[in-house]
Structure formats: C-alpha cells, structure tokens
C-alpha cells in the first residue's frame, strides 16, 4: 500500500449524480431530488456536483446532461457544476462548445466540462445518437482538439472560420474521464486534470493513476497532475442499515448484467437469493470496492482508499432508493471528510 500522508480533511470531495429514476417514480421527481441534493451538497461543503450522460437507461434521468447542469447551477450559488461526463463521440464538438459556452456565460466560474469517449449506452442507441457506425471513440483525440480550439482558437494551427458563440475565449476547465489507461495517458500528455471511474472499474484504478502521473506534462492549465477518483459510498447509522441500502445499487448492476436495465429498485433483505455464483463474481469485480457502512466504517475505508490512490479529490456516487436516506448518506460522508481527527 502506498501512502502520502494525506488525510481526508486535506482533500476536496464532490458529488457524482446519475439523477436516479426509482421504481414508481419519474424523471420529474428525479430532477427535484437532484436539485435538492445539490443544494444540500453546497451547504455541506462539497466542491463540485457532476451529472453523467447515459442513454436508454430506465433508471437514469440525466441523458440531456447540459440541460440538467443548467437546472442545478440555477438553483445553487457557489458549488461547481459539470459533466461527469459528456460522452464526446455522441456529439459534434461545436455543439458541446456552444452548450458549455452558454452554461459558463450564465454561471461564470462555476462550470466544469468532463469528457468521456465511451458511448454511455448500447450499440443500437449509439447509432441512434450518432447516425453512423464509424464513430467508435477512436477519433476522440481529434474531437478533443477540435473542441478545445473552439474555446481557444490559438490551439489550432489551421485557420478556423467556424466560431463557437458563446464559447470562444471562455476558460472552462476540461477534464478527461476514464475507466482504463487510454484517457489517463492522454490527460497526462495534455496536462489536463483526470478523473478515474473507480466506482465501476476498480481493478484498473491504480494502474491508470500511475500512468496519468507518469505521462503528465505541465501545461498552461496545470503545473502538476490533478487526479480525482470516483467511489461508491453508501453510509448510514449502522453497517447493517447501509448494507441494506446498498442492495438497490447491486440490483441495478445485476439487471445490467442480465441485459434488463431497470429503474432503481427498493432495497431487499437478501441479495444472495437472487444471485448465481457467476453473478456474485461479476458484481464483486464491478462494485466490490464500494464503501458501505457506518460513519466509522466509511471513514476507515475512505482513508485506506486515499492512502492507496493518493487522490487529490474524491467524487462520491450513491445509488440509494429513498431520497432522505440518500441525503443522510451524503451528509455523513461530508462530516467524515471534515473531521480533524
């Protein structure tokens, strides 16, 4: 285990929200809950509030990510709001430049643009989004160059007659997101901040962070690497209560494995009854590193995770069915990060 002596109260902590649609609920409810959580997160000292682009998912309402970012930013006053992430291959770079130029113009100094290269969905839906089968993410570096040049034309050596209005001249932090080493290396080479999806790709975390730091070239944006890690944290008053709440997340992943995506389901007393041995193994590989438990358990495991990753920031995801329990979990986590001991 590596340790750099950092304590939890020395790093920033943030929220990753998939704007869950629960069984019996709808997207309108999800957006009310998203804004409510964002307003509480701002009060509890969270640094940024990111929303994720997923499509054709019955349990995720944040598909029109930039629209939801605007909703959250309008209802808060100082927390940074952004994308975790926008899946760039789904979009023309000009469209994203204009959308985020608009957001930054409306909410100056508060908008983050996190970018991923996965489709955030299945192949059929990806075709419905992109209208062609060619774009499989392999041209992501070129798309990224084009997008960055809309904000800063000096980055592009070619004369560019197309301008992003609004967008050009605005300083919007661009992050690369990844669940493997590809974006880690690219972020390092470009001197950009990097966020790793440890919340669903735990086995690749340490390797990707090492690659990012080793590849890092100082830039006008960053002099030193800045790495944020995503982590599922489900906290409650007791370990037992938190483990019960976590069964909603487990069912959501299980239904994805079974190719039957569902709304976020209520907790169940015994997950093992639903699982084959193979499914248990799959669940463990995807979300086995989730931190689930009482405040004491969560604190110990988060500190261990910080020792291992040496992260500069953590972004917390919590797929919890009951909104009040979800708020409580995020409040517990905020207290854990703020504790001095």
mmCIF file of C-alpha atoms in Angstrom:
data_model
loop_
_atom_site.group_PDB
_atom_site.id
_atom_site.type_symbol
_atom_site.label_atom_id
_atom_site.label_comp_id
_atom_site.label_asym_id
_atom_site.label_seq_id
_atom_site.Cartn_x
_atom_site.Cartn_y
_atom_site.Cartn_z
ATOM 1 C CA UNK A 1 0.000 0.000 0.000
ATOM 2 C CA UNK A 2 1.258 3.474 -0.876
ATOM 3 C CA UNK A 3 0.731 6.369 1.477
ATOM 4 C CA UNK A 4 1.479 10.037 1.042
ATOM 5 C CA UNK A 5 0.379 11.116 4.490
ATOM 6 C CA UNK A 6 -2.737 12.914 3.189
ATOM 7 C CA UNK A 7 -5.741 12.903 5.466
ATOM 8 C CA UNK A 8 -9.357 13.063 4.304
ATOM 9 C CA UNK A 9 -9.785 16.578 5.678
ATOM 10 C CA UNK A 10 -6.977 17.773 3.380
ATOM 11 C CA UNK A 11 -8.642 16.887 0.065
ATOM 12 C CA UNK A 12 -11.754 18.107 -1.726
ATOM 13 C CA UNK A 13 -14.857 15.970 -2.033
ATOM 14 C CA UNK A 14 -17.582 16.132 -4.677
ATOM 15 C CA UNK A 15 -20.838 14.532 -5.858
ATOM 16 C CA UNK A 16 -21.466 12.372 -8.919
ATOM 17 C CA UNK A 17 -25.215 12.186 -9.560
ATOM 18 C CA UNK A 18 -26.867 9.865 -12.089
ATOM 19 C CA UNK A 19 -30.222 11.501 -11.273
ATOM 20 C CA UNK A 20 -31.756 8.096 -10.471
ATOM 21 C CA UNK A 21 -35.294 7.267 -11.567
ATOM 22 C CA UNK A 22 -36.717 4.992 -8.889
ATOM 23 C CA UNK A 23 -39.346 2.299 -9.312
ATOM 24 C CA UNK A 24 -42.718 4.066 -9.136
ATOM 25 C CA UNK A 25 -41.123 7.461 -9.793
ATOM 26 C CA UNK A 26 -40.449 9.508 -12.906
ATOM 27 C CA UNK A 27 -37.854 11.894 -14.319
ATOM 28 C CA UNK A 28 -39.643 14.949 -12.905
ATOM 29 C CA UNK A 29 -39.204 13.520 -9.400
ATOM 30 C CA UNK A 30 -35.557 12.731 -10.170
ATOM 31 C CA UNK A 31 -34.780 16.315 -11.155
ATOM 32 C CA UNK A 32 -36.414 17.693 -7.999
ATOM 33 C CA UNK A 33 -34.322 15.286 -5.938
ATOM 34 C CA UNK A 34 -31.175 16.166 -7.893
ATOM 35 C CA UNK A 35 -31.605 19.874 -7.180
ATOM 36 C CA UNK A 36 -32.418 19.180 -3.528
ATOM 37 C CA UNK A 37 -29.274 17.077 -3.147
ATOM 38 C CA UNK A 38 -27.183 19.743 -4.912
ATOM 39 C CA UNK A 39 -28.465 22.455 -2.571
ATOM 40 C CA UNK A 40 -27.633 20.300 0.450
ATOM 41 C CA UNK A 41 -24.241 19.336 -1.011
ATOM 42 C CA UNK A 42 -23.370 23.016 -1.411
ATOM 43 C CA UNK A 43 -24.238 23.613 2.241
ATOM 44 C CA UNK A 44 -22.208 20.568 3.346
ATOM 45 C CA UNK A 45 -19.024 21.763 1.632
ATOM 46 C CA UNK A 46 -18.927 19.584 -1.472
ATOM 47 C CA UNK A 47 -16.663 21.099 -4.114
ATOM 48 C CA UNK A 48 -18.410 20.153 -7.355
ATOM 49 C CA UNK A 49 -21.610 18.466 -8.499
ATOM 50 C CA UNK A 50 -21.312 16.408 -11.674
ATOM 51 C CA UNK A 51 -24.011 14.752 -13.762
ATOM 52 C CA UNK A 52 -23.442 11.826 -16.115
ATOM 53 C CA UNK A 53 -24.570 11.210 -19.692
ATOM 54 C CA UNK A 54 -26.269 7.844 -20.131
ATOM 55 C CA UNK A 55 -28.880 6.900 -22.731
ATOM 56 C CA UNK A 56 -31.642 4.312 -22.974
ATOM 57 C CA UNK A 57 -31.360 3.636 -19.226
ATOM 58 C CA UNK A 58 -34.712 3.382 -17.403
ATOM 59 C CA UNK A 59 -33.019 4.262 -14.103
ATOM 60 C CA UNK A 60 -31.012 7.345 -15.149
ATOM 61 C CA UNK A 61 -32.613 10.721 -15.955
ATOM 62 C CA UNK A 62 -29.521 12.796 -16.847
ATOM 63 C CA UNK A 63 -29.305 11.963 -20.581
ATOM 64 C CA UNK A 64 -29.612 15.645 -21.626
ATOM 65 C CA UNK A 65 -26.692 16.394 -19.335
ATOM 66 C CA UNK A 66 -26.065 20.061 -20.157
ATOM 67 C CA UNK A 67 -29.755 20.894 -19.592
ATOM 68 C CA UNK A 68 -29.673 19.323 -16.110
ATOM 69 C CA UNK A 69 -26.394 21.136 -15.348
ATOM 70 C CA UNK A 70 -28.183 24.419 -16.093
ATOM 71 C CA UNK A 71 -31.054 23.430 -13.784
ATOM 72 C CA UNK A 72 -28.661 22.604 -10.929
ATOM 73 C CA UNK A 73 -26.460 25.665 -11.432
ATOM 74 C CA UNK A 74 -29.533 27.941 -11.461
ATOM 75 C CA UNK A 75 -30.700 26.524 -8.124
ATOM 76 C CA UNK A 76 -27.329 26.800 -6.355
ATOM 77 C CA UNK A 77 -24.936 29.691 -5.838
ATOM 78 C CA UNK A 78 -21.303 28.605 -5.423
ATOM 79 C CA UNK A 79 -20.789 24.854 -5.917
ATOM 80 C CA UNK A 80 -19.123 23.987 -9.242
ATOM 81 C CA UNK A 81 -21.483 22.127 -11.601
ATOM 82 C CA UNK A 82 -20.430 20.000 -14.523
ATOM 83 C CA UNK A 83 -20.437 16.795 -16.506
ATOM 84 C CA UNK A 84 -19.057 13.502 -15.326
ATOM 85 C CA UNK A 85 -19.139 13.209 -18.214
ATOM 86 C CA UNK A 86 -20.250 14.296 -21.624
ATOM 87 C CA UNK A 87 -19.599 11.384 -23.990
ATOM 88 C CA UNK A 88 -17.907 13.371 -26.748
ATOM 89 C CA UNK A 89 -18.238 10.769 -29.576
ATOM 90 C CA UNK A 90 -22.028 11.203 -29.298
ATOM 91 C CA UNK A 91 -21.831 14.886 -30.241
ATOM 92 C CA UNK A 92 -20.375 17.356 -32.699
ATOM 93 C CA UNK A 93 -17.642 19.214 -30.755
ATOM 94 C CA UNK A 94 -19.117 22.554 -31.867
ATOM 95 C CA UNK A 95 -22.437 21.708 -30.185
ATOM 96 C CA UNK A 96 -20.688 20.925 -26.880
ATOM 97 C CA UNK A 97 -18.612 24.108 -27.144
ATOM 98 C CA UNK A 98 -21.793 26.157 -27.632
ATOM 99 C CA UNK A 99 -23.675 24.367 -24.834
ATOM 100 C CA UNK A 100 -20.881 24.795 -22.303
ATOM 101 C CA UNK A 101 -20.117 28.284 -23.558
ATOM 102 C CA UNK A 102 -23.748 29.078 -22.804
ATOM 103 C CA UNK A 103 -23.544 27.494 -19.341
ATOM 104 C CA UNK A 104 -20.310 29.337 -18.498
ATOM 105 C CA UNK A 105 -21.845 32.626 -19.711
ATOM 106 C CA UNK A 106 -24.874 32.065 -17.474
ATOM 107 C CA UNK A 107 -22.884 30.811 -14.450
ATOM 108 C CA UNK A 108 -19.371 32.266 -14.770
ATOM 109 C CA UNK A 109 -16.572 30.463 -12.968
ATOM 110 C CA UNK A 110 -18.736 27.524 -11.914
ATOM 111 C CA UNK A 111 -18.880 25.141 -14.895
ATOM 112 C CA UNK A 112 -16.729 22.015 -15.462
ATOM 113 C CA UNK A 113 -16.602 20.044 -18.720
ATOM 114 C CA UNK A 114 -15.713 16.411 -18.014
ATOM 115 C CA UNK A 115 -15.359 14.340 -21.189
ATOM 116 C CA UNK A 116 -15.517 10.609 -21.825
ATOM 117 C CA UNK A 117 -15.021 8.601 -25.007
ATOM 118 C CA UNK A 118 -17.445 5.716 -24.302
ATOM 119 C CA UNK A 119 -20.947 5.856 -25.773
ATOM 120 C CA UNK A 120 -22.658 5.680 -22.369
ATOM 121 C CA UNK A 121 -25.125 3.208 -23.821
ATOM 122 C CA UNK A 122 -25.562 0.163 -26.096
ATOM 123 C CA UNK A 123 -24.557 -0.043 -29.776
ATOM 124 C CA UNK A 124 -28.074 0.372 -31.173
ATOM 125 C CA UNK A 125 -28.646 3.511 -29.099
ATOM 126 C CA UNK A 126 -25.194 4.810 -30.028
ATOM 127 C CA UNK A 127 -26.215 4.558 -33.691
ATOM 128 C CA UNK A 128 -29.474 6.397 -32.924
ATOM 129 C CA UNK A 129 -27.390 9.190 -31.354
ATOM 130 C CA UNK A 130 -24.601 9.364 -33.922
ATOM 131 C CA UNK A 131 -26.351 8.348 -37.172
ATOM 132 C CA UNK A 132 -23.264 6.454 -38.279
ATOM 133 C CA UNK A 133 -21.374 3.376 -37.196
ATOM 134 C CA UNK A 134 -17.941 4.846 -37.848
ATOM 135 C CA UNK A 135 -17.552 6.845 -34.637
ATOM 136 C CA UNK A 136 -16.384 4.310 -32.056
ATOM 137 C CA UNK A 137 -14.304 6.683 -29.939
ATOM 138 C CA UNK A 138 -11.062 6.110 -31.867
ATOM 139 C CA UNK A 139 -11.135 9.706 -33.124
ATOM 140 C CA UNK A 140 -11.554 11.048 -29.579
ATOM 141 C CA UNK A 141 -8.175 12.888 -29.546
ATOM 142 C CA UNK A 142 -9.099 14.715 -32.770
ATOM 143 C CA UNK A 143 -12.546 15.567 -31.414
ATOM 144 C CA UNK A 144 -10.946 16.847 -28.216
ATOM 145 C CA UNK A 145 -8.506 19.024 -30.175
ATOM 146 C CA UNK A 146 -11.387 20.471 -32.178
ATOM 147 C CA UNK A 147 -13.449 21.169 -29.057
ATOM 148 C CA UNK A 148 -10.557 22.855 -27.234
ATOM 149 C CA UNK A 149 -9.848 25.008 -30.294
ATOM 150 C CA UNK A 150 -13.403 26.379 -30.252
ATOM 151 C CA UNK A 151 -12.694 27.771 -26.779
ATOM 152 C CA UNK A 152 -9.146 28.857 -27.645
ATOM 153 C CA UNK A 153 -8.526 29.297 -31.404
ATOM 154 C CA UNK A 154 -4.766 29.679 -30.758
ATOM 155 C CA UNK A 155 -4.634 25.928 -30.077
ATOM 156 C CA UNK A 156 -5.479 25.188 -33.709
ATOM 157 C CA UNK A 157 -2.839 25.922 -36.327
ATOM 158 C CA UNK A 158 -5.379 25.912 -39.160
ATOM 159 C CA UNK A 159 -7.466 28.962 -39.897
ATOM 160 C CA UNK A 160 -10.876 28.269 -38.422
ATOM 161 C CA UNK A 161 -13.833 30.102 -39.892
ATOM 162 C CA UNK A 162 -16.355 28.420 -37.567
ATOM 163 C CA UNK A 163 -16.674 30.082 -34.171
ATOM 164 C CA UNK A 164 -18.409 28.837 -31.036
ATOM 165 C CA UNK A 165 -20.676 31.682 -29.942
ATOM 166 C CA UNK A 166 -20.938 31.617 -26.989
ATOM 167 C CA UNK A 167 -17.808 29.645 -26.150
ATOM 168 C CA UNK A 168 -14.795 31.262 -27.786
ATOM 169 C CA UNK A 169 -12.483 32.948 -25.285
ATOM 170 C CA UNK A 170 -14.070 31.327 -22.234
ATOM 171 C CA UNK A 171 -11.930 29.478 -19.728
ATOM 172 C CA UNK A 172 -13.909 26.307 -18.974
ATOM 173 C CA UNK A 173 -11.941 23.575 -17.157
ATOM 174 C CA UNK A 174 -11.807 20.438 -19.316
ATOM 175 C CA UNK A 175 -11.318 17.107 -17.555
ATOM 176 C CA UNK A 176 -10.727 13.729 -19.137
ATOM 177 C CA UNK A 177 -12.628 10.818 -17.604
ATOM 178 C CA UNK A 178 -11.637 7.216 -17.900
ATOM 179 C CA UNK A 179 -12.128 3.638 -16.761
ATOM 180 C CA UNK A 180 -8.888 2.388 -18.350
ATOM 181 C CA UNK A 181 -5.452 3.715 -19.215
ATOM 182 C CA UNK A 182 -6.351 5.376 -22.544
ATOM 183 C CA UNK A 183 -7.698 8.670 -21.222
ATOM 184 C CA UNK A 184 -5.211 8.601 -18.325
ATOM 185 C CA UNK A 185 -2.290 8.804 -20.748
ATOM 186 C CA UNK A 186 -3.970 11.405 -22.963
ATOM 187 C CA UNK A 187 -4.843 13.604 -19.956
ATOM 188 C CA UNK A 188 -1.240 13.371 -18.772
ATOM 189 C CA UNK A 189 0.236 14.244 -22.162
ATOM 190 C CA UNK A 190 -2.075 17.281 -22.500
ATOM 191 C CA UNK A 191 -1.573 18.440 -18.902
ATOM 192 C CA UNK A 192 -5.300 18.177 -18.093
ATOM 193 C CA UNK A 193 -6.975 17.063 -14.861
ATOM 194 C CA UNK A 194 -8.057 13.412 -14.844
ATOM 195 C CA UNK A 195 -10.984 11.664 -13.165
ATOM 196 C CA UNK A 196 -10.998 7.881 -12.884
ATOM 197 C CA UNK A 197 -14.191 5.790 -12.680
ATOM 198 C CA UNK A 198 -13.110 3.626 -9.770
ATOM 199 C CA UNK A 199 -16.784 3.278 -8.796
ATOM 200 C CA UNK A 200 -17.283 0.738 -11.619
ATOM 201 C CA UNK A 201 -13.757 -0.151 -12.757
ATOM 202 C CA UNK A 202 -11.848 -0.680 -9.502
ATOM 203 C CA UNK A 203 -9.314 -3.144 -10.866
ATOM 204 C CA UNK A 204 -7.866 -0.520 -13.234
ATOM 205 C CA UNK A 205 -7.660 2.352 -10.740
ATOM 206 C CA UNK A 206 -4.061 2.210 -9.534
ATOM 207 C CA UNK A 207 -2.617 1.396 -12.950
ATOM 208 C CA UNK A 208 -4.460 4.291 -14.623
ATOM 209 C CA UNK A 209 -3.442 6.778 -11.923
ATOM 210 C CA UNK A 210 0.189 5.670 -12.198
ATOM 211 C CA UNK A 211 0.051 6.048 -15.995
ATOM 212 C CA UNK A 212 -1.516 9.520 -15.697
ATOM 213 C CA UNK A 213 1.127 10.758 -13.289
ATOM 214 C CA UNK A 214 3.975 9.197 -15.279
ATOM 215 C CA UNK A 215 2.673 10.695 -18.575
ATOM 216 C CA UNK A 216 1.999 14.139 -17.130
ATOM 217 C CA UNK A 217 3.422 17.150 -18.976
ATOM 218 C CA UNK A 218 2.989 20.558 -17.291
ATOM 219 C CA UNK A 219 0.654 22.872 -19.223
ATOM 220 C CA UNK A 220 -0.894 26.330 -19.024
ATOM 221 C CA UNK A 221 -3.736 24.602 -17.159
ATOM 222 C CA UNK A 222 -1.834 22.504 -14.602
ATOM 223 C CA UNK A 223 1.739 22.510 -13.380
ATOM 224 C CA UNK A 224 1.268 19.214 -11.532
ATOM 225 C CA UNK A 225 -1.080 16.245 -12.082
ATOM 226 C CA UNK A 226 -4.532 16.510 -10.517
ATOM 227 C CA UNK A 227 -6.403 13.230 -10.109
ATOM 228 C CA UNK A 228 -9.942 12.743 -8.890
ATOM 229 C CA UNK A 229 -11.338 9.258 -8.233
ATOM 230 C CA UNK A 230 -14.974 8.170 -8.330
ATOM 231 C CA UNK A 231 -16.140 5.948 -5.493
ATOM 232 C CA UNK A 232 -19.493 4.475 -4.465
ATOM 233 C CA UNK A 233 -20.154 5.372 -0.830
ATOM 234 C CA UNK A 234 -23.332 4.326 0.944
ATOM 235 C CA UNK A 235 -23.405 5.465 4.549
ATOM 236 C CA UNK A 236 -25.971 5.059 7.309
ATOM 237 C CA UNK A 237 -26.038 4.956 11.098
ATOM 238 C CA UNK A 238 -25.045 1.276 11.184
ATOM 239 C CA UNK A 239 -23.186 -1.120 8.877
ATOM 240 C CA UNK A 240 -26.303 -3.279 8.635
ATOM 241 C CA UNK A 241 -28.542 -0.398 7.552
ATOM 242 C CA UNK A 242 -26.003 0.756 4.931
ATOM 243 C CA UNK A 243 -25.664 -2.771 3.554
ATOM 244 C CA UNK A 244 -29.448 -2.933 3.138
ATOM 245 C CA UNK A 245 -29.469 0.405 1.273
ATOM 246 C CA UNK A 246 -26.657 -0.837 -0.998
ATOM 247 C CA UNK A 247 -28.827 -3.644 -2.371
ATOM 248 C CA UNK A 248 -30.557 -1.102 -4.670
ATOM 249 C CA UNK A 249 -27.226 -0.390 -6.388
ATOM 250 C CA UNK A 250 -26.465 -4.121 -6.520
ATOM 251 C CA UNK A 251 -29.809 -4.860 -8.174
ATOM 252 C CA UNK A 252 -29.222 -2.091 -10.706
ATOM 253 C CA UNK A 253 -25.886 -3.592 -11.765
ATOM 254 C CA UNK A 254 -27.317 -7.111 -11.713
ATOM 255 C CA UNK A 255 -30.092 -6.085 -14.119
ATOM 256 C CA UNK A 256 -27.494 -4.504 -16.409
ATOM 257 C CA UNK A 257 -25.567 -7.801 -16.467
ATOM 258 C CA UNK A 258 -28.807 -9.578 -17.358
ATOM 259 C CA UNK A 259 -29.433 -7.093 -20.195
ATOM 260 C CA UNK A 260 -32.572 -5.936 -18.453
ATOM 261 C CA UNK A 261 -31.873 -2.389 -17.212
ATOM 262 C CA UNK A 262 -34.425 -1.197 -14.685
ATOM 263 C CA UNK A 263 -35.370 1.787 -12.576
ATOM 264 C CA UNK A 264 -33.596 1.920 -9.203
ATOM 265 C CA UNK A 265 -35.319 -0.735 -7.094
ATOM 266 C CA UNK A 266 -36.128 -0.740 -3.367
ATOM 267 C CA UNK A 267 -33.652 -2.476 -1.037
ATOM 268 C CA UNK A 268 -34.054 -6.211 -0.417
ATOM 269 C CA UNK A 269 -33.190 -8.189 2.701
ATOM 270 C CA UNK A 270 -31.204 -10.923 0.978
ATOM 271 C CA UNK A 271 -29.395 -10.279 -2.303
ATOM 272 C CA UNK A 272 -27.737 -13.692 -2.290
ATOM 273 C CA UNK A 273 -31.061 -15.359 -3.090
ATOM 274 C CA UNK A 274 -31.109 -13.547 -6.442
ATOM 275 C CA UNK A 275 -27.538 -14.314 -7.483
ATOM 276 C CA UNK A 276 -25.751 -17.149 -9.222
ATOM 277 C CA UNK A 277 -22.084 -17.701 -8.300
ATOM 278 C CA UNK A 278 -21.033 -16.148 -11.609
ATOM 279 C CA UNK A 279 -23.192 -13.057 -10.963
ATOM 280 C CA UNK A 280 -21.686 -12.699 -7.481
ATOM 281 C CA UNK A 281 -18.257 -12.664 -9.099
ATOM 282 C CA UNK A 282 -19.364 -10.082 -11.689
ATOM 283 C CA UNK A 283 -20.861 -7.839 -9.021
ATOM 284 C CA UNK A 284 -17.733 -8.079 -6.922
ATOM 285 C CA UNK A 285 -15.499 -7.154 -9.875
ATOM 286 C CA UNK A 286 -17.602 -4.092 -10.726
ATOM 287 C CA UNK A 287 -18.721 -2.691 -7.381
ATOM 288 C CA UNK A 288 -16.889 -4.820 -4.825
ATOM 289 C CA UNK A 289 -14.740 -1.849 -3.861
ATOM 290 C CA UNK A 290 -17.807 0.209 -2.863
ATOM 291 C CA UNK A 291 -17.599 1.679 0.617
ATOM 292 C CA UNK A 292 -20.687 0.720 2.593
ATOM 293 C CA UNK A 293 -21.229 1.176 6.316
ATOM 294 C CA UNK A 294 -21.488 3.303 9.415
ATOM 295 C CA UNK A 295 -19.607 6.619 9.762
ATOM 296 C CA UNK A 296 -16.698 4.795 11.439
ATOM 297 C CA UNK A 297 -16.517 2.126 8.716
ATOM 298 C CA UNK A 298 -16.785 4.704 5.931
ATOM 299 C CA UNK A 299 -14.059 6.873 7.440
ATOM 300 C CA UNK A 300 -11.608 3.992 7.784
ATOM 301 C CA UNK A 301 -12.246 2.697 4.255
ATOM 302 C CA UNK A 302 -12.099 6.149 2.633
ATOM 303 C CA UNK A 303 -8.783 6.848 4.350
ATOM 304 C CA UNK A 304 -7.457 3.495 3.135
ATOM 305 C CA UNK A 305 -8.636 4.337 -0.397
ATOM 306 C CA UNK A 306 -6.868 7.715 -0.153
ATOM 307 C CA UNK A 307 -3.660 6.005 1.037
ATOM 308 C CA UNK A 308 -3.800 3.660 -1.974
ATOM 309 C CA UNK A 309 -4.727 6.198 -4.659
ATOM 310 C CA UNK A 310 -3.092 9.382 -3.348
ATOM 311 C CA UNK A 311 -6.071 11.166 -4.923
ATOM 312 C CA UNK A 312 -6.325 14.941 -4.968
ATOM 313 C CA UNK A 313 -10.115 14.759 -4.803
ATOM 314 C CA UNK A 314 -12.855 12.150 -4.487
ATOM 315 C CA UNK A 315 -16.205 12.238 -6.254
ATOM 316 C CA UNK A 316 -18.908 10.282 -4.481
ATOM 317 C CA UNK A 317 -21.715 8.312 -6.126
ATOM 318 C CA UNK A 318 -24.597 6.892 -4.080
ATOM 319 C CA UNK A 319 -27.394 4.994 -5.801
ATOM 320 C CA UNK A 320 -29.882 4.935 -2.901
ATOM 321 C CA UNK A 321 -33.610 4.335 -3.406
ATOM 322 C CA UNK A 322 -35.001 6.554 -0.646
ATOM 323 C CA UNK A 323 -34.182 10.246 -1.151
ATOM 324 C CA UNK A 324 -33.965 11.024 2.578
ATOM 325 C CA UNK A 325 -31.592 8.095 3.099
ATOM 326 C CA UNK A 326 -29.531 9.383 0.154
ATOM 327 C CA UNK A 327 -29.315 12.847 1.682
ATOM 328 C CA UNK A 328 -28.329 11.314 5.005
ATOM 329 C CA UNK A 329 -25.573 9.284 3.339
ATOM 330 C CA UNK A 330 -24.068 12.356 1.673
ATOM 331 C CA UNK A 331 -24.284 14.320 4.929
ATOM 332 C CA UNK A 332 -22.459 11.549 6.813
ATOM 333 C CA UNK A 333 -19.757 11.488 4.135
ATOM 334 C CA UNK A 334 -19.316 15.271 4.322
ATOM 335 C CA UNK A 335 -18.768 15.021 8.088
ATOM 336 C CA UNK A 336 -16.235 12.229 7.597
ATOM 337 C CA UNK A 337 -14.223 14.418 5.215
ATOM 338 C CA UNK A 338 -14.374 17.438 7.525
ATOM 339 C CA UNK A 339 -13.344 15.644 10.732
ATOM 340 C CA UNK A 340 -9.985 16.760 12.025
ATOM 341 C CA UNK A 341 -9.028 13.565 13.856
#
